[in-house]
Amino acid sequence: MTSSVIKFDHLERMTDDTGLLEHSLGRIPRRREGYSTDDNARAIWACLEWLALLKNREMEKRLYRLLDRYLAFLLWAQNDDGTFHNNFFFDRTKEEETPSDDCLGRSFWAVASAYIQLNDPARCEAAADMLRRGMPAAWKLHSLRGIAWGLAACGLLLEKASPPGVDKEELATLAGRFERRLLEAYWTHTDDGWRWYEPELTYGNGVLPWALWTAYRRAPRQEVKEVAEESLAFLIEMMSGPEGTIRPVGNRGWCSRRYRADWDQQPIDVMKLALAAREAYWATEDGRYRDVVRRCLAWFYGKNDGNVPLADRSDGSCCDGLGPNGPNPNRGAESTLSYLLTAAIAQSISVEVVFDEYVDNETVRMANTRI
């Protein structure tokens, strides 16, 4: 798999002059269900990942056009108190909602990544403004996934360069607070048979060990490495089926010490596992983590419990999930971005997956016909 086969057609199809639409019916955007800041933050991240990999000038211009749309969305979605409103109707009015720590943490990470990676001062200033306004809100993060995104964002800004108006000492203090919170959660819930931060494995699990691996790479400490290593090993074990096939924890009941749901499997959980494995590989150079990334990408291409591809390389879209009766036919923003991000993660550490190794052309044709 090389960048030449990566397509952004569906991402562009799902993007209008406001931002990235959240849902689709099949391949067609479902406008009545509006937008989410979560998806636009993920889209910023996906564009940045691919801009760091691509050498094609026309493709770069296309991604920058999309990136500007998503940055503008987050700039608009940020509230006066620095938090981000998550859900919007198609007419751009706000939906009623409970504020989301995950949305704040993920958005904070996305704009921190944009500030660090982008060379254009005009784009950087938009990211810097959101970071300055978001810092007071970041101190109030309490959910583990929001904290994980916050820890990674703080670490990135500490390692590279923080924007004017964002104090390095404050960033370091906040990062230390987030790190301790994750470590304490792990020590509270872990025992001989359960090595995790919570009493259940639910959604987006890989972001928790990933955040600690980012902290370890920035400032190596043995206790951080041990928790990151043990929890990621546990997650890999719980997300592996026969012969090493990736088997995400299903959202029809999640996974506890006594029960594990196999369906429905979500692309975002596979991407978060790949993300954590890449960070662990960067920290340790252990080839086993590269193999996990390879298996995650293979899941999208048909090496999964349904033996059917979820990603369509012809337009870069991805089915919304995998159930006992096959793929969900819809191809929304979250699933499509999960595929594009997993492919970028794999390419960034030179992991290749041969699509035809897992499915033949007739299987692909039939799957796309059903979808």
mmCIF file of C-alpha atoms in Angstrom:
data_model
loop_
_atom_site.group_PDB
_atom_site.id
_atom_site.type_symbol
_atom_site.label_atom_id
_atom_site.label_comp_id
_atom_site.label_asym_id
_atom_site.label_seq_id
_atom_site.Cartn_x
_atom_site.Cartn_y
_atom_site.Cartn_z
ATOM 1 C CA MET A 1 0.000 0.000 0.000
ATOM 2 C CA THR A 2 1.472 3.316 -1.044
ATOM 3 C CA SER A 3 0.262 6.917 -0.996
ATOM 4 C CA SER A 4 -0.557 6.601 -4.700
ATOM 5 C CA VAL A 5 -3.614 4.485 -3.857
ATOM 6 C CA ILE A 6 -4.908 6.781 -1.117
ATOM 7 C CA LYS A 7 -7.898 8.806 -2.249
ATOM 8 C CA PHE A 8 -9.613 11.713 -0.513
ATOM 9 C CA ASP A 9 -12.654 11.844 -2.799
ATOM 10 C CA HIS A 10 -15.142 10.784 -0.131
ATOM 11 C CA LEU A 11 -13.669 13.153 2.445
ATOM 12 C CA GLU A 12 -14.165 15.941 -0.065
ATOM 13 C CA ARG A 13 -17.679 14.694 -0.833
ATOM 14 C CA MET A 14 -18.551 14.924 2.869
ATOM 15 C CA THR A 15 -17.158 18.471 3.177
ATOM 16 C CA ASP A 16 -19.136 21.580 2.298
ATOM 17 C CA ASP A 17 -18.382 25.282 2.751
ATOM 18 C CA THR A 18 -19.064 25.018 6.505
ATOM 19 C CA GLY A 19 -17.056 21.924 7.336
ATOM 20 C CA LEU A 20 -17.237 18.151 7.456
ATOM 21 C CA LEU A 21 -20.721 16.644 7.647
ATOM 22 C CA GLU A 22 -21.105 13.910 10.237
ATOM 23 C CA HIS A 23 -23.209 11.178 8.608
ATOM 24 C CA SER A 24 -24.039 9.698 5.235
ATOM 25 C CA LEU A 25 -26.633 7.420 3.689
ATOM 26 C CA GLY A 26 -24.463 5.026 1.775
ATOM 27 C CA ARG A 27 -21.940 7.339 0.145
ATOM 28 C CA ILE A 28 -24.214 10.397 0.063
ATOM 29 C CA PRO A 29 -23.868 13.022 2.809
ATOM 30 C CA ARG A 30 -26.865 13.194 5.126
ATOM 31 C CA ARG A 31 -27.213 16.949 5.619
ATOM 32 C CA ARG A 32 -30.153 16.786 7.988
ATOM 33 C CA GLU A 33 -27.851 15.360 10.681
ATOM 34 C CA GLY A 34 -25.434 18.263 10.536
ATOM 35 C CA TYR A 35 -21.864 18.568 11.764
ATOM 36 C CA SER A 36 -19.738 17.624 14.749
ATOM 37 C CA THR A 37 -16.635 19.366 16.014
ATOM 38 C CA ASP A 38 -15.229 15.936 16.881
ATOM 39 C CA ASP A 39 -15.121 14.992 13.200
ATOM 40 C CA ASN A 40 -13.703 18.325 12.069
ATOM 41 C CA ALA A 41 -10.928 18.002 14.658
ATOM 42 C CA ARG A 42 -10.174 14.479 13.407
ATOM 43 C CA ALA A 43 -10.138 15.841 9.860
ATOM 44 C CA ILE A 44 -7.518 18.459 10.793
ATOM 45 C CA TRP A 45 -5.382 15.674 12.214
ATOM 46 C CA ALA A 46 -5.852 13.451 9.144
ATOM 47 C CA CYS A 47 -4.884 16.268 6.778
ATOM 48 C CA LEU A 48 -1.763 16.977 8.839
ATOM 49 C CA GLU A 49 -0.749 13.306 8.873
ATOM 50 C CA TRP A 50 -0.988 13.067 5.098
ATOM 51 C CA LEU A 51 0.612 16.451 4.426
ATOM 52 C CA ALA A 52 3.673 15.143 6.269
ATOM 53 C CA LEU A 53 3.794 12.129 3.935
ATOM 54 C CA LEU A 54 2.730 13.309 0.497
ATOM 55 C CA LYS A 55 5.069 14.795 -2.085
ATOM 56 C CA ASN A 56 2.421 15.493 -4.726
ATOM 57 C CA ARG A 57 1.903 19.264 -5.033
ATOM 58 C CA GLU A 58 -1.631 19.015 -6.404
ATOM 59 C CA MET A 59 -2.648 16.672 -3.613
ATOM 60 C CA GLU A 60 -1.073 18.999 -1.046
ATOM 61 C CA LYS A 61 -3.081 21.945 -2.397
ATOM 62 C CA ARG A 62 -6.244 19.882 -2.157
ATOM 63 C CA LEU A 63 -5.526 18.912 1.443
ATOM 64 C CA TYR A 64 -4.718 22.498 2.429
ATOM 65 C CA ARG A 65 -8.066 23.624 1.019
ATOM 66 C CA LEU A 66 -9.810 21.019 3.160
ATOM 67 C CA LEU A 67 -7.656 21.811 6.179
ATOM 68 C CA ASP A 68 -8.604 25.490 6.026
ATOM 69 C CA ARG A 69 -12.273 24.513 6.043
ATOM 70 C CA TYR A 70 -11.813 22.384 9.171
ATOM 71 C CA LEU A 71 -9.701 24.983 10.989
ATOM 72 C CA ALA A 72 -12.380 27.582 10.276
ATOM 73 C CA PHE A 73 -14.993 25.221 11.694
ATOM 74 C CA LEU A 74 -13.111 24.821 14.993
ATOM 75 C CA LEU A 75 -12.454 28.553 15.188
ATOM 76 C CA TRP A 76 -16.200 29.089 14.864
ATOM 77 C CA ALA A 77 -17.146 26.248 17.248
ATOM 78 C CA GLN A 78 -15.002 27.454 20.148
ATOM 79 C CA ASN A 79 -17.040 29.041 22.929
ATOM 80 C CA ASP A 80 -16.094 32.176 24.844
ATOM 81 C CA ASP A 81 -14.916 30.031 27.779
ATOM 82 C CA GLY A 82 -12.452 28.129 25.570
ATOM 83 C CA THR A 83 -14.501 24.922 25.293
ATOM 84 C CA PHE A 84 -15.839 23.686 21.951
ATOM 85 C CA HIS A 85 -19.489 23.180 21.116
ATOM 86 C CA ASN A 86 -19.706 19.778 19.467
ATOM 87 C CA ASN A 87 -22.991 19.322 17.581
ATOM 88 C CA PHE A 88 -24.515 21.662 15.021
ATOM 89 C CA PHE A 89 -27.576 21.446 12.804
ATOM 90 C CA PHE A 90 -27.139 21.844 9.044
ATOM 91 C CA ASP A 91 -28.342 25.465 9.310
ATOM 92 C CA ARG A 92 -25.322 26.132 11.578
ATOM 93 C CA THR A 93 -27.358 26.552 14.743
ATOM 94 C CA LYS A 94 -26.227 24.775 17.887
ATOM 95 C CA GLU A 95 -27.872 21.576 19.051
ATOM 96 C CA GLU A 96 -28.574 21.266 22.761
ATOM 97 C CA GLU A 97 -25.901 19.116 24.385
ATOM 98 C CA THR A 98 -23.942 18.297 27.493
ATOM 99 C CA PRO A 99 -20.393 19.688 27.183
ATOM 100 C CA SER A 100 -17.960 16.991 26.076
ATOM 101 C CA ASP A 101 -14.507 16.535 27.591
ATOM 102 C CA ASP A 102 -13.589 14.276 24.687
ATOM 103 C CA CYS A 103 -14.447 17.024 22.209
ATOM 104 C CA LEU A 104 -12.392 19.600 24.101
ATOM 105 C CA GLY A 105 -9.381 17.301 24.463
ATOM 106 C CA ARG A 106 -9.487 16.116 20.855
ATOM 107 C CA SER A 107 -9.856 19.679 19.555
ATOM 108 C CA PHE A 108 -7.010 20.876 21.776
ATOM 109 C CA TRP A 109 -4.808 18.109 20.319
ATOM 110 C CA ALA A 110 -5.815 18.961 16.735
ATOM 111 C CA VAL A 111 -5.040 22.667 17.024
ATOM 112 C CA ALA A 112 -1.784 21.958 18.902
ATOM 113 C CA SER A 113 -0.763 19.662 16.037
ATOM 114 C CA ALA A 114 -1.703 22.336 13.511
ATOM 115 C CA TYR A 115 0.299 24.984 15.358
ATOM 116 C CA ILE A 116 3.395 22.764 15.466
ATOM 117 C CA GLN A 117 3.261 21.363 11.950
ATOM 118 C CA LEU A 118 2.077 24.232 9.779
ATOM 119 C CA ASN A 119 4.698 26.641 8.457
ATOM 120 C CA ASP A 120 2.284 29.342 7.314
ATOM 121 C CA PRO A 121 2.100 32.096 10.000
ATOM 122 C CA ALA A 122 -1.480 32.985 9.055
ATOM 123 C CA ARG A 123 -2.724 29.446 9.669
ATOM 124 C CA CYS A 124 -0.575 29.129 12.796
ATOM 125 C CA GLU A 125 -2.131 32.255 14.278
ATOM 126 C CA ALA A 126 -5.601 30.726 14.088
ATOM 127 C CA ALA A 127 -4.332 27.630 15.914
ATOM 128 C CA ALA A 128 -2.458 29.753 18.448
ATOM 129 C CA ASP A 129 -5.577 31.777 19.215
ATOM 130 C CA MET A 130 -7.577 28.617 19.893
ATOM 131 C CA LEU A 131 -4.812 27.263 22.136
ATOM 132 C CA ARG A 132 -4.631 30.463 24.178
ATOM 133 C CA ARG A 133 -8.393 30.513 24.668
ATOM 134 C CA GLY A 134 -8.499 26.769 25.357
ATOM 135 C CA MET A 135 -5.892 26.634 28.123
ATOM 136 C CA PRO A 136 -8.214 27.670 31.006
ATOM 137 C CA ALA A 137 -10.777 25.091 29.876
ATOM 138 C CA ALA A 138 -8.131 22.362 29.614
ATOM 139 C CA TRP A 139 -7.520 22.609 33.359
ATOM 140 C CA LYS A 140 -11.093 21.423 33.907
ATOM 141 C CA LEU A 141 -10.764 18.202 31.886
ATOM 142 C CA HIS A 142 -11.737 15.197 34.001
ATOM 143 C CA SER A 143 -12.720 12.323 31.675
ATOM 144 C CA LEU A 144 -9.859 9.934 30.934
ATOM 145 C CA ARG A 145 -10.041 10.263 27.161
ATOM 146 C CA GLY A 146 -10.186 14.041 27.299
ATOM 147 C CA ILE A 147 -7.203 13.965 29.662
ATOM 148 C CA ALA A 148 -5.326 11.645 27.293
ATOM 149 C CA TRP A 149 -5.752 14.063 24.377
ATOM 150 C CA GLY A 150 -4.768 16.928 26.651
ATOM 151 C CA LEU A 151 -1.616 15.158 27.819
ATOM 152 C CA ALA A 152 -0.505 14.485 24.242
ATOM 153 C CA ALA A 153 -1.215 18.091 23.234
ATOM 154 C CA CYS A 154 0.710 19.544 26.179
ATOM 155 C CA GLY A 155 3.640 17.241 25.453
ATOM 156 C CA LEU A 156 3.719 18.292 21.819
ATOM 157 C CA LEU A 157 3.812 21.977 22.752
ATOM 158 C CA LEU A 158 6.470 21.380 25.398
ATOM 159 C CA GLU A 159 8.668 19.422 23.010
ATOM 160 C CA LYS A 160 8.387 21.775 20.060
ATOM 161 C CA ALA A 161 7.250 25.336 20.729
ATOM 162 C CA SER A 162 4.280 26.825 22.528
ATOM 163 C CA PRO A 163 2.526 29.884 21.050
ATOM 164 C CA PRO A 164 2.968 33.348 22.555
ATOM 165 C CA GLY A 165 0.645 33.701 25.515
ATOM 166 C CA VAL A 166 0.823 30.006 26.470
ATOM 167 C CA ASP A 167 3.246 29.607 29.371
ATOM 168 C CA LYS A 168 5.644 26.640 29.233
ATOM 169 C CA GLU A 169 5.603 26.186 33.015
ATOM 170 C CA GLU A 170 1.817 26.048 32.989
ATOM 171 C CA LEU A 171 1.920 23.474 30.193
ATOM 172 C CA ALA A 172 4.394 21.344 32.160
ATOM 173 C CA THR A 173 2.244 21.520 35.306
ATOM 174 C CA LEU A 174 -0.874 20.604 33.354
ATOM 175 C CA ALA A 175 0.903 17.721 31.610
ATOM 176 C CA GLY A 176 2.081 16.392 34.980
ATOM 177 C CA ARG A 177 -1.455 16.552 36.319
ATOM 178 C CA PHE A 178 -2.835 14.643 33.329
ATOM 179 C CA GLU A 179 -0.093 12.017 33.538
ATOM 180 C CA ARG A 180 -0.735 11.374 37.234
ATOM 181 C CA ARG A 181 -4.457 11.069 36.609
ATOM 182 C CA LEU A 182 -3.941 8.335 34.012
ATOM 183 C CA LEU A 183 -1.429 6.473 36.183
ATOM 184 C CA GLU A 184 -3.744 6.635 39.204
ATOM 185 C CA ALA A 185 -6.674 5.355 37.156
ATOM 186 C CA TYR A 186 -4.590 2.394 36.008
ATOM 187 C CA TRP A 187 -3.336 1.539 39.494
ATOM 188 C CA THR A 188 -6.885 1.811 40.860
ATOM 189 C CA HIS A 189 -8.442 -0.690 38.448
ATOM 190 C CA THR A 190 -5.666 -3.102 37.510
ATOM 191 C CA ASP A 191 -5.196 -6.559 39.009
ATOM 192 C CA ASP A 192 -3.642 -9.849 37.882
ATOM 193 C CA GLY A 193 -6.288 -10.490 35.232
ATOM 194 C CA TRP A 194 -7.250 -6.954 34.295
ATOM 195 C CA ARG A 195 -4.648 -4.428 33.237
ATOM 196 C CA TRP A 196 -6.694 -1.407 32.348
ATOM 197 C CA TYR A 197 -7.605 2.125 33.454
ATOM 198 C CA GLU A 198 -11.319 1.463 33.868
ATOM 199 C CA PRO A 199 -13.564 -1.413 34.928
ATOM 200 C CA GLU A 200 -14.606 -1.866 31.266
ATOM 201 C CA LEU A 201 -13.077 -1.621 27.823
ATOM 202 C CA THR A 202 -15.445 0.666 25.946
ATOM 203 C CA TYR A 203 -14.686 2.940 22.978
ATOM 204 C CA GLY A 204 -11.533 4.555 21.624
ATOM 205 C CA ASN A 205 -9.452 2.592 24.124
ATOM 206 C CA GLY A 206 -6.080 2.966 22.438
ATOM 207 C CA VAL A 207 -5.905 6.684 23.205
ATOM 208 C CA LEU A 208 -5.144 5.918 26.884
ATOM 209 C CA PRO A 209 -1.870 3.967 26.469
ATOM 210 C CA TRP A 210 -1.010 6.175 23.489
ATOM 211 C CA ALA A 211 -1.024 9.288 25.671
ATOM 212 C CA LEU A 212 1.333 7.687 28.193
ATOM 213 C CA TRP A 213 3.665 6.561 25.413
ATOM 214 C CA THR A 214 3.807 10.178 24.178
ATOM 215 C CA ALA A 215 4.671 11.280 27.729
ATOM 216 C CA TYR A 216 7.352 8.615 28.018
ATOM 217 C CA ARG A 217 8.966 9.587 24.721
ATOM 218 C CA ARG A 218 9.139 13.214 25.829
ATOM 219 C CA ALA A 219 10.412 12.541 29.378
ATOM 220 C CA PRO A 220 11.323 8.845 29.958
ATOM 221 C CA ARG A 221 10.245 7.505 33.333
ATOM 222 C CA GLN A 222 10.094 3.808 34.148
ATOM 223 C CA GLU A 223 6.702 3.863 35.883
ATOM 224 C CA VAL A 224 5.141 5.572 32.861
ATOM 225 C CA LYS A 225 6.679 3.024 30.505
ATOM 226 C CA GLU A 226 5.493 0.096 32.614
ATOM 227 C CA VAL A 227 1.873 1.272 32.637
ATOM 228 C CA ALA A 228 1.915 2.153 28.931
ATOM 229 C CA GLU A 229 3.496 -1.196 28.067
ATOM 230 C CA GLU A 230 1.238 -3.343 30.273
ATOM 231 C CA SER A 231 -1.987 -1.633 29.257
ATOM 232 C CA LEU A 232 -1.183 -1.723 25.547
ATOM 233 C CA ALA A 233 -0.253 -5.413 25.766
ATOM 234 C CA PHE A 234 -3.599 -6.066 27.456
ATOM 235 C CA LEU A 235 -5.489 -4.084 24.820
ATOM 236 C CA ILE A 236 -3.735 -5.932 21.981
ATOM 237 C CA GLU A 237 -4.630 -9.243 23.637
ATOM 238 C CA MET A 238 -8.277 -8.231 24.072
ATOM 239 C CA MET A 239 -8.501 -6.975 20.472
ATOM 240 C CA SER A 240 -6.953 -10.037 18.825
ATOM 241 C CA GLY A 241 -8.896 -12.983 17.481
ATOM 242 C CA PRO A 242 -7.748 -16.247 15.921
ATOM 243 C CA GLU A 243 -4.454 -16.099 14.032
ATOM 244 C CA GLY A 244 -3.932 -12.539 15.192
ATOM 245 C CA THR A 245 -6.896 -11.024 13.346
ATOM 246 C CA ILE A 246 -7.861 -7.692 14.884
ATOM 247 C CA ARG A 247 -11.191 -8.030 16.688
ATOM 248 C CA PRO A 248 -12.383 -4.728 18.187
ATOM 249 C CA VAL A 249 -14.491 -4.820 21.330
ATOM 250 C CA GLY A 250 -18.110 -4.567 20.161
ATOM 251 C CA ASN A 251 -20.328 -1.665 21.158
ATOM 252 C CA ARG A 252 -23.228 -4.021 21.981
ATOM 253 C CA GLY A 253 -22.122 -4.390 25.578
ATOM 254 C CA TRP A 254 -18.375 -3.603 25.591
ATOM 255 C CA CYS A 255 -15.962 -5.759 27.610
ATOM 256 C CA SER A 256 -15.648 -6.374 31.349
ATOM 257 C CA ARG A 257 -13.905 -8.988 33.462
ATOM 258 C CA ARG A 258 -16.869 -11.324 32.876
ATOM 259 C CA TYR A 259 -18.187 -10.521 29.402
ATOM 260 C CA ARG A 260 -16.951 -9.454 25.971
ATOM 261 C CA ALA A 261 -19.125 -8.202 23.096
ATOM 262 C CA ASP A 262 -17.849 -9.031 19.608
ATOM 263 C CA TRP A 263 -20.319 -6.836 17.680
ATOM 264 C CA ASP A 264 -20.646 -4.196 16.360
ATOM 265 C CA GLN A 265 -16.993 -3.448 15.597
ATOM 266 C CA GLN A 266 -16.064 0.199 15.050
ATOM 267 C CA PRO A 267 -13.292 1.482 12.735
ATOM 268 C CA ILE A 268 -12.300 4.158 15.234
ATOM 269 C CA ASP A 269 -11.258 1.506 17.768
ATOM 270 C CA VAL A 270 -8.930 -0.073 15.216
ATOM 271 C CA MET A 271 -7.390 3.301 14.389
ATOM 272 C CA LYS A 272 -6.772 4.108 18.074
ATOM 273 C CA LEU A 273 -5.000 0.765 18.520
ATOM 274 C CA ALA A 274 -2.790 1.526 15.516
ATOM 275 C CA LEU A 275 -2.068 4.963 16.964
ATOM 276 C CA ALA A 276 -0.931 3.517 20.288
ATOM 277 C CA ALA A 277 1.151 0.823 18.586
ATOM 278 C CA ARG A 278 2.950 3.379 16.410
ATOM 279 C CA GLU A 279 3.824 5.478 19.434
ATOM 280 C CA ALA A 280 5.105 2.381 21.251
ATOM 281 C CA TYR A 281 7.188 1.469 18.201
ATOM 282 C CA TRP A 282 8.709 4.945 18.106
ATOM 283 C CA ALA A 283 9.531 4.642 21.820
ATOM 284 C CA THR A 284 10.990 1.119 21.749
ATOM 285 C CA GLU A 285 11.735 0.168 18.103
ATOM 286 C CA ASP A 286 10.101 -3.170 18.914
ATOM 287 C CA GLY A 287 8.936 -4.738 15.647
ATOM 288 C CA ARG A 288 5.946 -6.364 17.333
ATOM 289 C CA TYR A 289 4.253 -2.981 17.428
ATOM 290 C CA ARG A 290 4.760 -2.488 13.704
ATOM 291 C CA ASP A 291 3.022 -5.815 13.202
ATOM 292 C CA VAL A 292 0.039 -4.561 15.210
ATOM 293 C CA VAL A 293 -0.197 -1.541 12.905
ATOM 294 C CA ARG A 294 -0.054 -3.870 9.894
ATOM 295 C CA ARG A 295 -2.875 -5.998 11.316
ATOM 296 C CA CYS A 296 -4.963 -2.891 11.998
ATOM 297 C CA LEU A 297 -4.696 -1.720 8.396
ATOM 298 C CA ALA A 298 -5.393 -5.254 7.183
ATOM 299 C CA TRP A 299 -8.652 -5.179 9.202
ATOM 300 C CA PHE A 300 -9.913 -2.382 6.927
ATOM 301 C CA TYR A 301 -8.930 -4.383 3.837
ATOM 302 C CA GLY A 302 -10.741 -7.598 4.761
ATOM 303 C CA LYS A 303 -8.627 -9.424 7.345
ATOM 304 C CA ASN A 304 -11.448 -9.263 9.882
ATOM 305 C CA ASP A 305 -14.204 -11.408 11.351
ATOM 306 C CA GLY A 306 -16.411 -10.802 8.298
ATOM 307 C CA ASN A 307 -13.686 -11.504 5.711
ATOM 308 C CA VAL A 308 -14.920 -8.435 3.868
ATOM 309 C CA PRO A 309 -13.285 -5.058 3.124
ATOM 310 C CA LEU A 310 -14.669 -2.022 4.918
ATOM 311 C CA ALA A 311 -12.461 0.520 3.157
ATOM 312 C CA ASP A 312 -12.970 1.348 -0.506
ATOM 313 C CA ARG A 313 -9.693 2.422 -2.077
ATOM 314 C CA SER A 314 -11.470 3.918 -5.095
ATOM 315 C CA ASP A 315 -12.647 6.941 -3.092
ATOM 316 C CA GLY A 316 -11.102 6.598 0.385
ATOM 317 C CA SER A 317 -14.419 5.898 2.099
ATOM 318 C CA CYS A 318 -15.060 3.389 4.871
ATOM 319 C CA CYS A 319 -18.125 1.573 6.172
ATOM 320 C CA ASP A 320 -19.408 2.697 9.557
ATOM 321 C CA GLY A 321 -18.866 -0.642 11.269
ATOM 322 C CA LEU A 322 -18.834 -4.417 11.051
ATOM 323 C CA GLY A 323 -21.681 -6.511 12.424
ATOM 324 C CA PRO A 324 -22.560 -10.207 12.368
ATOM 325 C CA ASN A 325 -24.391 -9.692 9.054
ATOM 326 C CA GLY A 326 -21.624 -7.716 7.402
ATOM 327 C CA PRO A 327 -20.599 -4.071 7.045
ATOM 328 C CA ASN A 328 -22.814 -1.125 7.898
ATOM 329 C CA PRO A 329 -23.551 0.312 4.425
ATOM 330 C CA ASN A 330 -23.148 3.952 5.484
ATOM 331 C CA ARG A 331 -19.811 5.743 5.157
ATOM 332 C CA GLY A 332 -19.753 8.603 7.621
ATOM 333 C CA ALA A 333 -16.996 10.985 8.653
ATOM 334 C CA GLU A 334 -15.703 9.110 11.708
ATOM 335 C CA SER A 335 -15.218 5.795 9.942
ATOM 336 C CA THR A 336 -13.711 7.340 6.820
ATOM 337 C CA LEU A 337 -11.245 9.359 8.881
ATOM 338 C CA SER A 338 -10.399 6.259 10.913
ATOM 339 C CA TYR A 339 -9.360 4.496 7.721
ATOM 340 C CA LEU A 340 -7.415 7.460 6.343
ATOM 341 C CA LEU A 341 -5.619 7.931 9.655
ATOM 342 C CA THR A 342 -4.768 4.227 9.975
ATOM 343 C CA ALA A 343 -3.346 4.242 6.458
ATOM 344 C CA ALA A 344 -1.254 7.313 7.304
ATOM 345 C CA ILE A 345 -0.050 5.779 10.571
ATOM 346 C CA ALA A 346 1.030 2.657 8.691
ATOM 347 C CA GLN A 347 2.847 4.583 5.973
ATOM 348 C CA SER A 348 4.652 6.784 8.513
ATOM 349 C CA ILE A 349 6.498 3.707 9.832
ATOM 350 C CA SER A 350 6.819 2.005 6.435
ATOM 351 C CA VAL A 351 4.178 -0.635 7.040
ATOM 352 C CA GLU A 352 2.739 -2.044 3.840
ATOM 353 C CA VAL A 353 -0.366 -4.146 3.372
ATOM 354 C CA VAL A 354 -1.129 -5.882 0.107
ATOM 355 C CA PHE A 355 -4.865 -5.496 -0.398
ATOM 356 C CA ASP A 356 -5.283 -8.597 -2.567
ATOM 357 C CA GLU A 357 -3.632 -10.748 0.102
ATOM 358 C CA TYR A 358 -6.920 -10.723 2.022
ATOM 359 C CA VAL A 359 -9.709 -10.438 -0.549
ATOM 360 C CA ASP A 360 -9.984 -11.244 -4.223
ATOM 361 C CA ASN A 361 -11.501 -8.871 -6.757
ATOM 362 C CA GLU A 362 -14.834 -10.709 -6.851
ATOM 363 C CA THR A 363 -15.228 -10.329 -3.087
ATOM 364 C CA VAL A 364 -14.541 -6.605 -3.370
ATOM 365 C CA ARG A 365 -17.019 -6.266 -6.249
ATOM 366 C CA MET A 366 -19.765 -8.065 -4.350
ATOM 367 C CA ALA A 367 -19.137 -6.102 -1.158
ATOM 368 C CA ASN A 368 -19.304 -2.786 -2.998
ATOM 369 C CA THR A 369 -22.487 -3.907 -4.758
ATOM 370 C CA ARG A 370 -24.145 -4.654 -1.385
ATOM 371 C CA ILE A 371 -23.010 -1.300 -0.061
#
